[in-house]
PDB file of C-alpha atoms and ligand atoms in Angstrom:
ATOM      1  CA  MET A  27      98.577 140.120 113.700  1.00  0.00           C
ATOM      2  CA  LYS A  28      97.400 137.940 116.550  1.00  0.00           C
ATOM      3  CA  SER A  29      99.410 134.819 117.232  1.00  0.00           C
ATOM      4  CA  ARG A  30      98.066 131.523 116.012  1.00  0.00           C
ATOM      5  CA  PRO A  31      97.607 128.981 118.785  1.00  0.00           C
ATOM      6  CA  ASN A  32      98.336 125.277 118.521  1.00  0.00           C
ATOM      7  CA  ILE A  33      95.424 122.920 119.044  1.00  0.00           C
ATOM      8  CA  ALA A  34      95.901 119.481 120.593  1.00  0.00           C
ATOM      9  CA  ILE A  35      93.339 116.783 119.809  1.00  0.00           C
ATOM     10  CA  ASP A  36      93.776 113.441 121.572  1.00  0.00           C
ATOM     11  CA  GLY A  37      91.617 110.407 122.036  1.00  0.00           C
ATOM     12  CA  PRO A  38      91.317 106.692 121.337  1.00  0.00           C
ATOM     13  CA  ALA A  39      91.103 105.022 117.917  1.00  0.00           C
ATOM     14  CA  GLY A  40      87.873 105.673 116.038  1.00  0.00           C
ATOM     15  CA  ALA A  41      86.714 108.625 118.139  1.00  0.00           C
ATOM     16  CA  GLY A  42      86.585 110.786 115.011  1.00  0.00           C
ATOM     17  CA  LYS A  43      89.789 112.754 115.666  1.00  0.00           C
ATOM     18  CA  SER A  44      91.029 112.823 112.068  1.00  0.00           C
ATOM     19  CA  THR A  45      87.759 113.985 110.544  1.00  0.00           C
ATOM     20  CA  VAL A  46      87.298 116.653 113.190  1.00  0.00           C
ATOM     21  CA  ALA A  47      90.938 117.802 113.227  1.00  0.00           C
ATOM     22  CA  LYS A  48      91.042 118.161 109.426  1.00  0.00           C
ATOM     23  CA  LEU A  49      87.866 120.256 109.387  1.00  0.00           C
ATOM     24  CA  VAL A  50      89.058 122.461 112.254  1.00  0.00           C
ATOM     25  CA  ALA A  51      92.363 123.012 110.408  1.00  0.00           C
ATOM     26  CA  LYS A  52      90.528 123.826 107.186  1.00  0.00           C
ATOM     27  CA  GLU A  53      88.179 126.286 108.845  1.00  0.00           C
ATOM     28  CA  LEU A  54      90.970 128.123 110.655  1.00  0.00           C
ATOM     29  CA  GLY A  55      93.521 127.883 107.844  1.00  0.00           C
ATOM     30  CA  PHE A  56      95.847 125.932 110.168  1.00  0.00           C
ATOM     31  CA  LEU A  57      98.122 122.997 109.353  1.00  0.00           C
ATOM     32  CA  TYR A  58      96.759 119.531 110.184  1.00  0.00           C
ATOM     33  CA  ILE A  59      99.263 117.020 111.564  1.00  0.00           C
ATOM     34  CA  ASP A  60      98.372 113.364 112.102  1.00  0.00           C
ATOM     35  CA  THR A  61     100.972 111.994 114.516  1.00  0.00           C
ATOM     36  CA  GLY A  62      99.519 108.461 114.327  1.00  0.00           C
ATOM     37  CA  ALA A  63     100.634 108.412 110.678  1.00  0.00           C
ATOM     38  CA  MET A  64     104.235 108.788 111.857  1.00  0.00           C
ATOM     39  CA  TYR A  65     103.989 105.762 114.167  1.00  0.00           C
ATOM     40  CA  ARG A  66     102.224 103.868 111.391  1.00  0.00           C
ATOM     41  CA  ALA A  67     104.977 104.618 108.835  1.00  0.00           C
ATOM     42  CA  VAL A  68     107.667 103.277 111.179  1.00  0.00           C
ATOM     43  CA  THR A  69     105.492 100.222 111.904  1.00  0.00           C
ATOM     44  CA  LEU A  70     105.218  99.563 108.165  1.00  0.00           C
ATOM     45  CA  LYS A  71     109.012  99.657 107.942  1.00  0.00           C
ATOM     46  CA  ALA A  72     109.295  97.241 110.893  1.00  0.00           C
ATOM     47  CA  LEU A  73     106.877  94.786 109.261  1.00  0.00           C
ATOM     48  CA  ARG A  74     108.710  94.963 105.940  1.00  0.00           C
ATOM     49  CA  GLU A  75     112.074  94.407 107.589  1.00  0.00           C
ATOM     50  CA  GLU A  76     110.639  91.751 109.913  1.00  0.00           C
ATOM     51  CA  VAL A  77     111.873  93.411 113.081  1.00  0.00           C
ATOM     52  CA  ASN A  78     110.364  91.729 116.128  1.00  0.00           C
ATOM     53  CA  PHE A  79     108.044  94.036 118.076  1.00  0.00           C
ATOM     54  CA  SER A  80     109.639  93.007 121.364  1.00  0.00           C
ATOM     55  CA  ASP A  81     113.112  93.983 120.098  1.00  0.00           C
ATOM     56  CA  TYR A  82     113.162  97.541 121.490  1.00  0.00           C
ATOM     57  CA  ASN A  83     116.724  98.204 120.311  1.00  0.00           C
ATOM     58  CA  GLY A  84     115.970  97.036 116.809  1.00  0.00           C
ATOM     59  CA  LEU A  85     112.835  99.183 116.704  1.00  0.00           C
ATOM     60  CA  ASP A  86     114.725 102.214 117.937  1.00  0.00           C
ATOM     61  CA  GLN A  87     117.397 101.800 115.241  1.00  0.00           C
ATOM     62  CA  LEU A  88     114.666 101.389 112.682  1.00  0.00           C
ATOM     63  CA  ALA A  89     112.935 104.580 113.864  1.00  0.00           C
ATOM     64  CA  ALA A  90     116.254 106.440 113.721  1.00  0.00           C
ATOM     65  CA  ALA A  91     116.695 105.388 110.078  1.00  0.00           C
ATOM     66  CA  ALA A  92     113.120 106.150 109.047  1.00  0.00           C
ATOM     67  CA  ARG A  93     112.638 109.525 107.361  1.00  0.00           C
ATOM     68  CA  VAL A  94     108.948 110.189 107.737  1.00  0.00           C
ATOM     69  CA  LYS A  95     107.556 113.220 105.942  1.00  0.00           C
ATOM     70  CA  LEU A  96     104.012 114.579 106.098  1.00  0.00           C
ATOM     71  CA  VAL A  97     103.035 116.753 103.147  1.00  0.00           C
ATOM     72  CA  ALA A  98      99.830 118.809 103.224  1.00  0.00           C
ATOM     73  CA  GLY A  99      97.610 118.261 100.203  1.00  0.00           C
ATOM     74  CA  ALA A 100      94.171 119.506  99.200  1.00  0.00           C
ATOM     75  CA  ASP A 101      91.454 119.757 101.888  1.00  0.00           C
ATOM     76  CA  ALA A 102      94.031 119.425 104.686  1.00  0.00           C
ATOM     77  CA  ASP A 103      94.629 115.830 103.585  1.00  0.00           C
ATOM     78  CA  LEU A 104      98.122 114.576 104.268  1.00  0.00           C
ATOM     79  CA  LYS A 105     100.409 112.574 102.068  1.00  0.00           C
ATOM     80  CA  VAL A 106     102.801 110.386 104.031  1.00  0.00           C
ATOM     81  CA  PHE A 107     106.304 109.541 102.807  1.00  0.00           C
ATOM     82  CA  LEU A 108     108.715 106.981 104.211  1.00  0.00           C
ATOM     83  CA  ASN A 109     112.246 107.527 102.934  1.00  0.00           C
ATOM     84  CA  ASN A 110     110.771 109.261  99.846  1.00  0.00           C
ATOM     85  CA  GLU A 111     108.285 106.481  99.054  1.00  0.00           C
ATOM     86  CA  GLU A 112     104.638 107.493  99.336  1.00  0.00           C
ATOM     87  CA  VAL A 113     102.964 105.217 101.904  1.00  0.00           C
ATOM     88  CA  THR A 114      99.696 107.135 102.490  1.00  0.00           C
ATOM     89  CA  GLU A 115      97.585 104.059 101.668  1.00  0.00           C
ATOM     90  CA  ALA A 116      99.992 101.378 102.858  1.00  0.00           C
ATOM     91  CA  ILE A 117     100.025 102.664 106.456  1.00  0.00           C
ATOM     92  CA  ARG A 118      96.243 102.071 106.717  1.00  0.00           C
ATOM     93  CA  ASP A 119      96.661  98.338 106.106  1.00  0.00           C
ATOM     94  CA  PRO A 120      94.956  96.280 108.876  1.00  0.00           C
ATOM     95  CA  GLU A 121      98.307  94.549 109.566  1.00  0.00           C
ATOM     96  CA  VAL A 122      99.831  97.952 110.391  1.00  0.00           C
ATOM     97  CA  SER A 123      96.801  98.832 112.567  1.00  0.00           C
ATOM     98  CA  ARG A 124      97.192  95.589 114.520  1.00  0.00           C
ATOM     99  CA  ASN A 125     100.867  96.201 115.291  1.00  0.00           C
ATOM    100  CA  VAL A 126     101.262  99.960 115.597  1.00  0.00           C
ATOM    101  CA  SER A 127     100.565 100.175 119.335  1.00  0.00           C
ATOM    102  CA  LEU A 128     103.369  97.643 119.906  1.00  0.00           C
ATOM    103  CA  LEU A 129     105.786 100.072 118.286  1.00  0.00           C
ATOM    104  CA  ALA A 130     104.229 103.134 119.953  1.00  0.00           C
ATOM    105  CA  ARG A 131     104.885 101.673 123.418  1.00  0.00           C
ATOM    106  CA  VAL A 132     108.686 101.781 122.943  1.00  0.00           C
ATOM    107  CA  PRO A 133     109.957 104.750 125.041  1.00  0.00           C
ATOM    108  CA  SER A 134     112.972 105.642 122.856  1.00  0.00           C
ATOM    109  CA  VAL A 135     110.846 105.564 119.699  1.00  0.00           C
ATOM    110  CA  ARG A 136     108.300 107.874 121.351  1.00  0.00           C
ATOM    111  CA  LYS A 137     111.070 110.244 122.388  1.00  0.00           C
ATOM    112  CA  ARG A 138     112.190 110.592 118.767  1.00  0.00           C
ATOM    113  CA  MET A 139     108.629 111.121 117.521  1.00  0.00           C
ATOM    114  CA  VAL A 140     107.766 113.663 120.220  1.00  0.00           C
ATOM    115  CA  GLU A 141     110.872 115.725 119.360  1.00  0.00           C
ATOM    116  CA  LEU A 142     109.943 115.786 115.673  1.00  0.00           C
ATOM    117  CA  GLN A 143     106.350 116.727 116.503  1.00  0.00           C
ATOM    118  CA  LYS A 144     107.359 119.560 118.842  1.00  0.00           C
ATOM    119  CA  ALA A 145     109.555 120.958 116.063  1.00  0.00           C
ATOM    120  CA  MET A 146     106.629 120.883 113.618  1.00  0.00           C
ATOM    121  CA  ALA A 147     104.548 123.086 115.932  1.00  0.00           C
ATOM    122  CA  VAL A 148     107.072 125.770 116.932  1.00  0.00           C
ATOM    123  CA  GLY A 149     105.502 128.424 114.699  1.00  0.00           C
ATOM    124  CA  GLY A 150     101.938 127.864 115.997  1.00  0.00           C
ATOM    125  CA  GLY A 151      98.859 127.445 113.823  1.00  0.00           C
ATOM    126  CA  VAL A 152      98.890 123.663 113.990  1.00  0.00           C
ATOM    127  CA  VAL A 153      96.049 121.236 114.692  1.00  0.00           C
ATOM    128  CA  MET A 154      97.860 118.167 115.957  1.00  0.00           C
ATOM    129  CA  GLU A 155      96.081 114.888 116.480  1.00  0.00           C
ATOM    130  CA  GLY A 156      97.298 111.892 118.506  1.00  0.00           C
ATOM    131  CA  ARG A 157      97.297 110.266 121.937  1.00  0.00           C
ATOM    132  CA  ASP A 158      99.790 112.336 123.945  1.00  0.00           C
ATOM    133  CA  ILE A 159      99.633 115.732 122.260  1.00  0.00           C
ATOM    134  CA  GLY A 160      98.083 117.593 125.194  1.00  0.00           C
ATOM    135  CA  THR A 161     100.193 115.769 127.782  1.00  0.00           C
ATOM    136  CA  ALA A 162     103.643 115.385 126.183  1.00  0.00           C
ATOM    137  CA  VAL A 163     104.014 117.040 122.774  1.00  0.00           C
ATOM    138  CA  LEU A 164     102.242 120.385 123.251  1.00  0.00           C
ATOM    139  CA  PRO A 165     101.578 120.709 126.990  1.00  0.00           C
ATOM    140  CA  ASP A 166     101.315 124.509 126.545  1.00  0.00           C
ATOM    141  CA  ALA A 167      98.700 124.411 123.784  1.00  0.00           C
ATOM    142  CA  PRO A 168      95.892 126.773 124.805  1.00  0.00           C
ATOM    143  CA  VAL A 169      93.205 124.553 123.306  1.00  0.00           C
ATOM    144  CA  LYS A 170      93.263 120.867 124.231  1.00  0.00           C
ATOM    145  CA  ILE A 171      90.519 118.466 123.303  1.00  0.00           C
ATOM    146  CA  PHE A 172      90.109 114.826 124.328  1.00  0.00           C
ATOM    147  CA  LEU A 173      87.663 113.293 121.892  1.00  0.00           C
ATOM    148  CA  THR A 174      86.007 110.019 122.732  1.00  0.00           C
ATOM    149  CA  ALA A 175      82.964 107.894 121.784  1.00  0.00           C
ATOM    150  CA  SER A 176      81.434 104.564 122.799  1.00  0.00           C
ATOM    151  CA  ILE A 177      83.229 101.369 121.738  1.00  0.00           C
ATOM    152  CA  GLU A 178      80.245 100.363 119.575  1.00  0.00           C
ATOM    153  CA  GLU A 179      80.265 103.676 117.729  1.00  0.00           C
ATOM    154  CA  ARG A 180      84.040 103.704 117.309  1.00  0.00           C
ATOM    155  CA  ALA A 181      84.009 100.159 115.876  1.00  0.00           C
ATOM    156  CA  ARG A 182      81.117 101.073 113.574  1.00  0.00           C
ATOM    157  CA  ARG A 183      83.021 104.085 112.202  1.00  0.00           C
ATOM    158  CA  ARG A 184      86.254 102.127 111.656  1.00  0.00           C
ATOM    159  CA  ARG A 185      84.302  99.362 109.868  1.00  0.00           C
ATOM    160  CA  GLU A 186      82.701 101.927 107.593  1.00  0.00           C
ATOM    161  CA  GLU A 187      86.097 103.400 106.718  1.00  0.00           C
ATOM    162  CA  LEU A 188      87.512  99.950 105.943  1.00  0.00           C
ATOM    163  CA  ALA A 189      84.410  98.877 104.012  1.00  0.00           C
ATOM    164  CA  ALA A 190      84.848 101.905 101.749  1.00  0.00           C
ATOM    165  CA  LYS A 191      88.177 100.360 100.777  1.00  0.00           C
ATOM    166  CA  GLY A 192      86.702  96.891 100.353  1.00  0.00           C
ATOM    167  CA  ASP A 193      87.838  95.410 103.696  1.00  0.00           C
ATOM    168  CA  ILE A 194      84.886  93.826 105.460  1.00  0.00           C
ATOM    169  CA  ILE A 195      85.330  93.206 109.202  1.00  0.00           C
ATOM    170  CA  GLY A 196      82.658  92.066 111.670  1.00  0.00           C
ATOM    171  CA  GLN A 197      81.461  94.406 114.423  1.00  0.00           C
ATOM    172  CA  ARG A 198      82.575  92.069 117.221  1.00  0.00           C
ATOM    173  CA  GLN A 199      86.071  91.584 115.747  1.00  0.00           C
ATOM    174  CA  MET A 200      86.484  95.333 115.273  1.00  0.00           C
ATOM    175  CA  GLU A 201      85.406  96.028 118.856  1.00  0.00           C
ATOM    176  CA  GLU A 202      87.893  93.445 120.149  1.00  0.00           C
ATOM    177  CA  GLU A 203      90.738  94.945 118.095  1.00  0.00           C
ATOM    178  CA  ILE A 204      89.922  98.447 119.343  1.00  0.00           C
ATOM    179  CA  ILE A 205      89.701  97.320 122.989  1.00  0.00           C
ATOM    180  CA  LEU A 206      93.078  95.600 122.656  1.00  0.00           C
ATOM    181  CA  ARG A 207      94.665  98.695 121.087  1.00  0.00           C
ATOM    182  CA  ASP A 208      93.192 100.912 123.821  1.00  0.00           C
ATOM    183  CA  GLN A 209      94.664  98.605 126.458  1.00  0.00           C
ATOM    184  CA  VAL A 210      98.168  98.818 125.009  1.00  0.00           C
ATOM    185  CA  ASP A 211      97.870 102.593 124.445  1.00  0.00           C
ATOM    186  CA  THR A 212      96.558 103.377 127.952  1.00  0.00           C
ATOM    187  CA  SER A 213      98.826 101.050 129.891  1.00  0.00           C
ATOM    188  CA  ARG A 214     102.222 101.809 128.334  1.00  0.00           C
ATOM    189  CA  GLU A 215     104.778 103.329 130.682  1.00  0.00           C
ATOM    190  CA  LYS A 216     105.697 106.382 128.588  1.00  0.00           C
ATOM    191  CA  ASP A 217     103.070 108.982 127.665  1.00  0.00           C
ATOM    192  CA  PRO A 218     100.028 106.706 127.836  1.00  0.00           C
ATOM    193  CA  LEU A 219      96.765 107.704 126.202  1.00  0.00           C
ATOM    194  CA  ALA A 220      95.088 110.007 128.724  1.00  0.00           C
ATOM    195  CA  PRO A 221      93.395 113.395 128.742  1.00  0.00           C
ATOM    196  CA  ALA A 222      95.571 116.318 129.851  1.00  0.00           C
ATOM    197  CA  ARG A 223      94.366 117.837 133.121  1.00  0.00           C
ATOM    198  CA  ASP A 224      93.242 120.962 131.288  1.00  0.00           C
ATOM    199  CA  ALA A 225      91.688 119.194 128.281  1.00  0.00           C
ATOM    200  CA  GLU A 226      88.048 119.540 127.399  1.00  0.00           C
ATOM    201  CA  ILE A 227      86.553 116.063 127.082  1.00  0.00           C
ATOM    202  CA  ILE A 228      84.060 115.732 124.236  1.00  0.00           C
ATOM    203  CA  ASP A 229      82.057 112.546 123.756  1.00  0.00           C
ATOM    204  CA  SER A 230      81.242 112.479 120.051  1.00  0.00           C
ATOM    205  CA  THR A 231      78.851 109.494 120.248  1.00  0.00           C
ATOM    206  CA  CYS A 232      75.789 111.701 120.109  1.00  0.00           C
ATOM    207  CA  HIS A 233      77.176 114.803 118.394  1.00  0.00           C
ATOM    208  CA  SER A 234      77.492 115.421 114.676  1.00  0.00           C
ATOM    209  CA  VAL A 235      80.943 116.103 113.254  1.00  0.00           C
ATOM    210  CA  GLU A 236      79.848 119.678 112.437  1.00  0.00           C
ATOM    211  CA  HIS A 237      78.802 120.279 116.028  1.00  0.00           C
ATOM    212  CA  VAL A 238      82.112 119.036 117.450  1.00  0.00           C
ATOM    213  CA  VAL A 239      84.063 121.154 114.934  1.00  0.00           C
ATOM    214  CA  ALA A 240      82.004 124.226 115.857  1.00  0.00           C
ATOM    215  CA  MET A 241      82.685 123.646 119.579  1.00  0.00           C
ATOM    216  CA  ILE A 242      86.437 123.504 118.996  1.00  0.00           C
ATOM    217  CA  VAL A 243      86.532 126.505 116.640  1.00  0.00           C
ATOM    218  CA  ALA A 244      84.531 128.503 119.214  1.00  0.00           C
ATOM    219  CA  ARG A 245      87.139 127.644 121.858  1.00  0.00           C
ATOM    220  CA  VAL A 246      89.936 128.880 119.612  1.00  0.00           C
ATOM    221  CA  LYS A 247      88.079 132.118 118.871  1.00  0.00           C
ATOM    222  CA  THR A 248      87.429 132.718 122.582  1.00  0.00           C
ATOM    223  CA  TRP A 249      91.120 132.201 123.315  1.00  0.00           C
ATOM    224  CA  ARG A 250      92.117 134.641 120.562  1.00  0.00           C
ATOM    225  CA  TYR A 251      89.607 137.211 121.795  1.00  0.00           C
ATOM    226  CA  LYS A 252      90.998 137.011 125.334  1.00  0.00           C
ATOM    227  CA  THR A 253      94.655 137.401 124.324  1.00  0.00           C
TER     228      THR A 253
HETATM  229  O1   DC B 686      95.503 107.506 115.344  1.00  0.00           O
HETATM  230  P1   DC B 686      96.033 106.195 114.754  1.00  0.00           P
HETATM  231  O2   DC B 686      95.052 105.055 114.869  1.00  0.00           O
HETATM  232  O3   DC B 686      96.538 106.348 113.365  1.00  0.00           O
HETATM  233  O4   DC B 686      97.286 105.830 115.683  1.00  0.00           O
HETATM  234  C1   DC B 686      98.018 104.669 115.471  1.00  0.00           C
HETATM  235  C2   DC B 686      98.675 104.202 116.759  1.00  0.00           C
HETATM  236  O5   DC B 686      99.734 105.073 117.099  1.00  0.00           O
HETATM  237  C3   DC B 686      97.782 104.062 117.973  1.00  0.00           C
HETATM  238  O6   DC B 686      97.706 102.706 118.399  1.00  0.00           O
HETATM  239  C4   DC B 686      98.444 104.836 119.057  1.00  0.00           C
HETATM  240  C5   DC B 686      99.720 105.343 118.478  1.00  0.00           C
HETATM  241  N1   DC B 686      99.897 106.778 118.675  1.00  0.00           N
HETATM  242  C6   DC B 686     100.547 107.177 119.803  1.00  0.00           C
HETATM  243  O7   DC B 686     100.916 106.359 120.630  1.00  0.00           O
HETATM  244  N2   DC B 686     100.797 108.501 120.010  1.00  0.00           N
HETATM  245  C7   DC B 686     100.387 109.406 119.130  1.00  0.00           C
HETATM  246  N3   DC B 686     100.654 110.705 119.358  1.00  0.00           N
HETATM  247  C8   DC B 686      99.687 109.005 117.965  1.00  0.00           C
HETATM  248  C9   DC B 686      99.433 107.674 117.777  1.00  0.00           C
END
């Protein structure tokens, strides 16, 4: 049997990574891993325990004590557990979204997360989504995608997702929140959001989800054919 490659999908918030990564995983029969969910679960814990987001030591201790588990469900959906409590919905709270990049900038917290993520991918056959997958977590992945889209489109998509849950946010406010998050994610000292040198950059603004998925699956098939 041919080996199953790992696939790294990075990009900024709202670029469509989760939708695309889930569908790619489903089509290939691979495991989908959302690394942002791990940072979100630890952020939820920090908010609950009122740890200050400039207290790097406190955040590191908190991350060390957090047992985050991702469990694959139907349709490649993931259930997220924090110390055995299911937090799949709770980690999508706007308060978590506003603070998560402040936790994700802490170098020692990232180190812990990256180690856990590397371990999850040792057997291959993983579609891993995040910000530093191609650069830091899986630098040897044979298929690396950096998915992006215009700010307007990204804000529109995030608003739609939130509206489906009853949270109504204005376009301008959403764009400002996304720009702020991008700034923190791209300017942090450790593993900032950036495409790997060998990543294929796909702008999803004008492509359908199906088209982007087909492009990525074709890349995987080409790689398998060549090896
Ligand atoms: O993809 P998301 O919106 O759920 O990610 C939440 C935050 O976590 C985002 O601000 C960036 C951070 N993150 C990260 O720094 N590295 C990753 N591999 C995944 C997410």
